[in-house]
Coordinates of N, CA and C in Angstrom, one line a residue:
M231 N 104.6 123.8 117.7 CA 103.2 123.9 117.3 C 102.4 123.0 118.2
T232 N 101.7 123.5 119.1 CA 100.9 122.7 120.0 C 99.7 122.0 119.3
G233 N 99.5 120.8 119.5 CA 98.4 120.0 118.9 C 98.6 119.6 117.5
L234 N 99.7 120.0 116.9 CA 99.9 119.6 115.5 C 101.0 118.7 115.4
R235 N 100.8 117.5 114.8 CA 101.8 116.5 114.6 C 102.0 116.3 113.2
L236 N 103.2 116.4 112.7 CA 103.5 116.3 111.3 C 104.5 115.1 111.1
V237 N 104.2 114.3 110.1 CA 105.1 113.2 109.8 C 105.7 113.5 108.4
A238 N 107.0 113.4 108.3 CA 107.7 113.7 107.1 C 108.4 112.4 106.6
L239 N 108.0 111.9 105.4 CA 108.6 110.8 104.9 C 109.3 111.1 103.6
A240 N 110.4 110.6 103.3 CA 111.1 110.9 102.0 C 111.4 109.6 101.3
V241 N 111.1 109.6 100.1 CA 111.5 108.5 99.2 C 112.5 109.0 98.2
V242 N 113.6 108.5 98.2 CA 114.7 109.0 97.3 C 114.9 108.0 96.2
V243 N 114.9 108.4 95.0 CA 115.2 107.6 93.9 C 116.6 107.9 93.4
G244 N 117.4 107.0 93.5 CA 118.8 107.2 93.1 C 119.7 106.9 94.3
S245 N 120.9 107.3 94.2 CA 121.9 107.0 95.3 C 122.4 108.3 95.8
L246 N 122.3 108.5 97.1 CA 122.9 109.7 97.8 C 124.3 109.3 98.3
A247 N 124.7 108.0 98.3 CA 126.0 107.6 98.8 C 127.0 108.0 97.7
A248 N 128.1 108.5 98.2 CA 129.2 108.9 97.3 C 130.5 108.4 97.9
P249 N 131.5 108.0 97.1 CA 132.8 107.5 97.6 C 133.4 108.6 98.5
T250 N 133.3 109.8 98.2 CA 133.8 110.9 99.1 C 132.7 111.8 99.5
A251 N 132.9 112.5 100.6 CA 131.8 113.5 101.0 C 131.7 114.6 100.1
R252 N 130.5 114.9 99.6 CA 130.2 116.0 98.7 C 128.9 116.7 99.3
A253 N 128.8 117.9 98.9 CA 127.6 118.7 99.3 C 126.4 118.3 98.4
I254 N 125.3 118.1 99.0 CA 124.1 117.9 98.3 C 123.2 119.1 98.5
S255 N 122.7 119.7 97.4 CA 121.9 120.9 97.6 C 120.6 120.6 96.8
I256 N 119.6 121.4 97.2 CA 118.3 121.3 96.5 C 118.3 122.3 95.3
A257 N 118.2 121.7 94.1 CA 118.2 122.5 92.9 C 116.8 123.1 92.6
T258 N 115.8 122.3 92.7 CA 114.4 122.9 92.5 C 113.4 122.1 93.5
T259 N 112.3 122.8 93.8 CA 111.3 122.2 94.5 C 109.9 122.5 93.8
T260 N 109.1 121.5 93.9 CA 107.7 121.7 93.3 C 106.7 121.1 94.2
D261 N 105.7 121.9 94.6 CA 104.6 121.4 95.4 C 103.6 120.7 94.6
I262 N 103.3 119.5 95.0 CA 102.3 118.7 94.3 C 101.1 118.6 95.2
A263 N 100.0 119.1 94.8 CA 98.8 119.2 95.6 C 97.9 118.0 95.3
P264 N 97.9 116.9 96.1 CA 96.9 115.8 95.9 C 95.5 116.3 95.9
S265 N 94.7 116.0 94.9 CA 93.4 116.6 94.8 C 92.5 116.0 95.9
G266 N 91.7 116.8 96.5 CA 90.7 116.4 97.5 C 91.3 115.9 98.9
L267 N 92.6 116.2 99.1 CA 93.2 115.7 100.4 C 93.4 116.9 101.3
S268 N 92.9 116.8 102.5 CA 93.1 117.8 103.5 C 94.1 117.3 104.5
G269 N 95.1 118.1 104.8 CA 96.1 117.6 105.8 C 97.3 116.9 105.2
V270 N 97.3 116.8 103.9 CA 98.5 116.1 103.3 C 99.1 117.0 102.2
T271 N 100.4 117.1 102.2 CA 101.1 117.9 101.2 C 102.2 117.0 100.6
V272 N 102.5 117.1 99.4 CA 103.6 116.4 98.7 C 104.5 117.4 98.0
Q273 N 105.8 117.2 98.2 CA 106.7 118.1 97.6 C 107.8 117.3 96.8
Q274 N 108.0 117.7 95.6 CA 109.0 117.0 94.8 C 110.3 117.8 94.8
L275 N 111.4 117.2 95.1 CA 112.7 117.9 95.2 C 113.6 117.4 94.1
R276 N 114.4 118.2 93.5 CA 115.4 117.8 92.6 C 116.7 118.2 93.3
L277 N 117.5 117.2 93.6 CA 118.8 117.4 94.3 C 119.9 117.4 93.3
S278 N 121.0 118.1 93.7 CA 122.2 118.1 92.8 C 123.3 117.5 93.7
G279 N 124.3 117.0 92.9 CA 125.5 116.4 93.6 C 125.3 115.2 94.3
P280 N 125.0 114.0 93.8 CA 124.6 113.7 92.4 C 123.1 114.1 92.2
A281 N 122.7 114.2 90.9 CA 121.3 114.5 90.5 C 120.4 113.4 91.0
T282 N 119.4 113.7 91.8 CA 118.5 112.8 92.4 C 117.2 113.4 92.6
D283 N 116.1 112.6 92.4 CA 114.7 113.0 92.7 C 114.4 112.6 94.1
A284 N 113.7 113.4 94.9 CA 113.2 113.0 96.2 C 111.8 113.6 96.3
Y285 N 111.0 112.8 97.1 CA 109.6 113.2 97.3 C 109.4 113.3 98.9
V286 N 108.8 114.3 99.4 CA 108.5 114.5 100.8 C 107.0 114.6 100.9
V287 N 106.5 113.7 101.8 CA 105.0 113.7 102.1 C 104.9 114.2 103.5
R288 N 104.1 115.2 103.8 CA 103.8 115.7 105.1 C 102.3 115.4 105.4
A289 N 102.1 114.7 106.5 CA 100.7 114.4 106.8 C 100.4 114.9 108.2
D290 N 99.3 115.6 108.4 CA 98.8 116.1 109.7 C 97.9 115.0 110.2
L291 N 98.4 114.3 111.2 CA 97.6 113.1 111.7 C 96.5 113.6 112.6
C292 N 96.4 114.9 112.9 CA 95.2 115.4 113.6 C 94.0 115.6 112.7
V293 N 94.2 115.6 111.4 CA 93.1 115.8 110.5 C 92.3 114.5 110.4
P294 N 91.0 114.6 110.6 CA 90.2 113.3 110.5 C 90.4 112.6 109.1
G295 N 90.6 111.3 109.1 CA 90.7 110.6 107.9 C 92.2 110.4 107.5
V296 N 93.1 111.1 108.1 CA 94.5 111.0 107.8 C 95.2 110.0 108.8
R297 N 95.8 109.0 108.2 CA 96.4 108.0 109.1 C 97.6 107.3 108.3
I298 N 98.4 106.7 109.1 CA 99.5 105.9 108.5 C 99.2 104.4 108.7
D299 N 99.4 103.7 107.7 CA 99.2 102.2 107.8 C 100.4 101.5 107.2
A300 N 100.6 100.3 107.5 CA 101.7 99.5 106.9 C 101.2 98.2 106.4
T301 N 101.8 97.6 105.5 CA 101.4 96.3 104.9 C 101.9 95.2 105.8
S302 N 101.1 94.1 105.7 CA 101.6 92.9 106.4 C 102.5 92.1 105.5
P303 N 103.3 91.2 106.0 CA 104.2 90.4 105.1 C 103.4 89.8 104.0
A304 N 102.2 89.4 104.1 CA 101.5 88.7 103.0 C 101.2 89.7 101.9
T305 N 101.2 91.0 102.1 CA 100.9 91.9 101.0 C 102.2 92.8 100.7
S306 N 103.3 92.4 101.3 CA 104.5 93.3 101.1 C 105.1 93.2 99.7
L307 N 104.7 92.2 98.9 CA 105.3 92.0 97.6 C 104.5 92.8 96.5
R308 N 103.4 93.4 96.9 CA 102.6 94.2 96.0 C 103.3 95.6 95.8
T309 N 103.0 96.2 94.6 CA 103.5 97.6 94.4 C 102.7 98.5 95.3
A310 N 103.3 99.7 95.5 CA 102.6 100.7 96.4 C 101.3 101.1 95.7
G311 N 101.3 101.3 94.4 CA 100.1 101.7 93.7 C 99.0 100.6 93.8
S312 N 99.3 99.4 93.7 CA 98.4 98.3 93.8 C 97.8 98.2 95.2
W313 N 98.6 98.4 96.2 CA 98.2 98.3 97.6 C 97.3 99.5 97.9
A314 N 97.6 100.7 97.4 CA 96.8 101.9 97.6 C 95.4 101.8 97.0
S315 N 95.4 101.2 95.8 CA 94.1 101.0 95.1 C 93.2 100.1 96.0
G316 N 93.8 99.0 96.4 CA 93.0 98.0 97.2 C 92.6 98.5 98.6
A317 N 93.4 99.4 99.2 CA 93.1 100.0 100.5 C 92.3 101.3 100.4
G318 N 92.1 101.8 99.3 CA 91.4 103.1 99.1 C 92.3 104.3 99.6
A319 N 93.6 104.1 99.6 CA 94.5 105.2 100.0 C 94.8 106.2 98.8
K320 N 95.0 107.4 99.2 CA 95.2 108.5 98.2 C 96.7 108.6 98.0
V321 N 97.6 108.3 99.0 CA 99.0 108.4 98.9 C 99.6 107.1 99.5
A322 N 100.5 106.5 98.7 CA 101.2 105.3 99.2 C 102.7 105.4 98.9
L323 N 103.5 105.0 99.8 CA 105.0 105.1 99.6 C 105.6 103.7 99.9
N324 N 106.6 103.3 99.1 CA 107.3 102.2 99.4 C 108.6 102.6 100.2
V325 N 108.6 102.5 101.5 CA 109.7 103.0 102.3 C 110.6 101.8 102.8
D326 N 110.4 100.6 102.2 CA 111.2 99.5 102.6 C 112.3 99.3 101.6
I327 N 113.1 100.4 101.3 CA 114.1 100.4 100.3 C 115.4 100.6 101.0
Y328 N 116.4 99.7 100.9 CA 117.7 99.9 101.4 C 118.7 99.2 100.6

């Protein structure tokens, strides 16, 4: 797709690591439409084997007003929701999980 850049981020709640290799399949998907956001989609996935929730955010960075930002070390101890409120963000993810 020329001129269209998409960023996909996934935040997984739970553990996908297993002692032995197992197939992980998507059991259900639900599109969550953030109100008033153009260029951003959120999808909730329910995975099986083991049961896990995952969220995928797709952002079209060519849409005016859509951007990616990161916190500085001084604000890294805040929750994603707290940071989003202070920054005026509509979507915030904590992707520093490992």
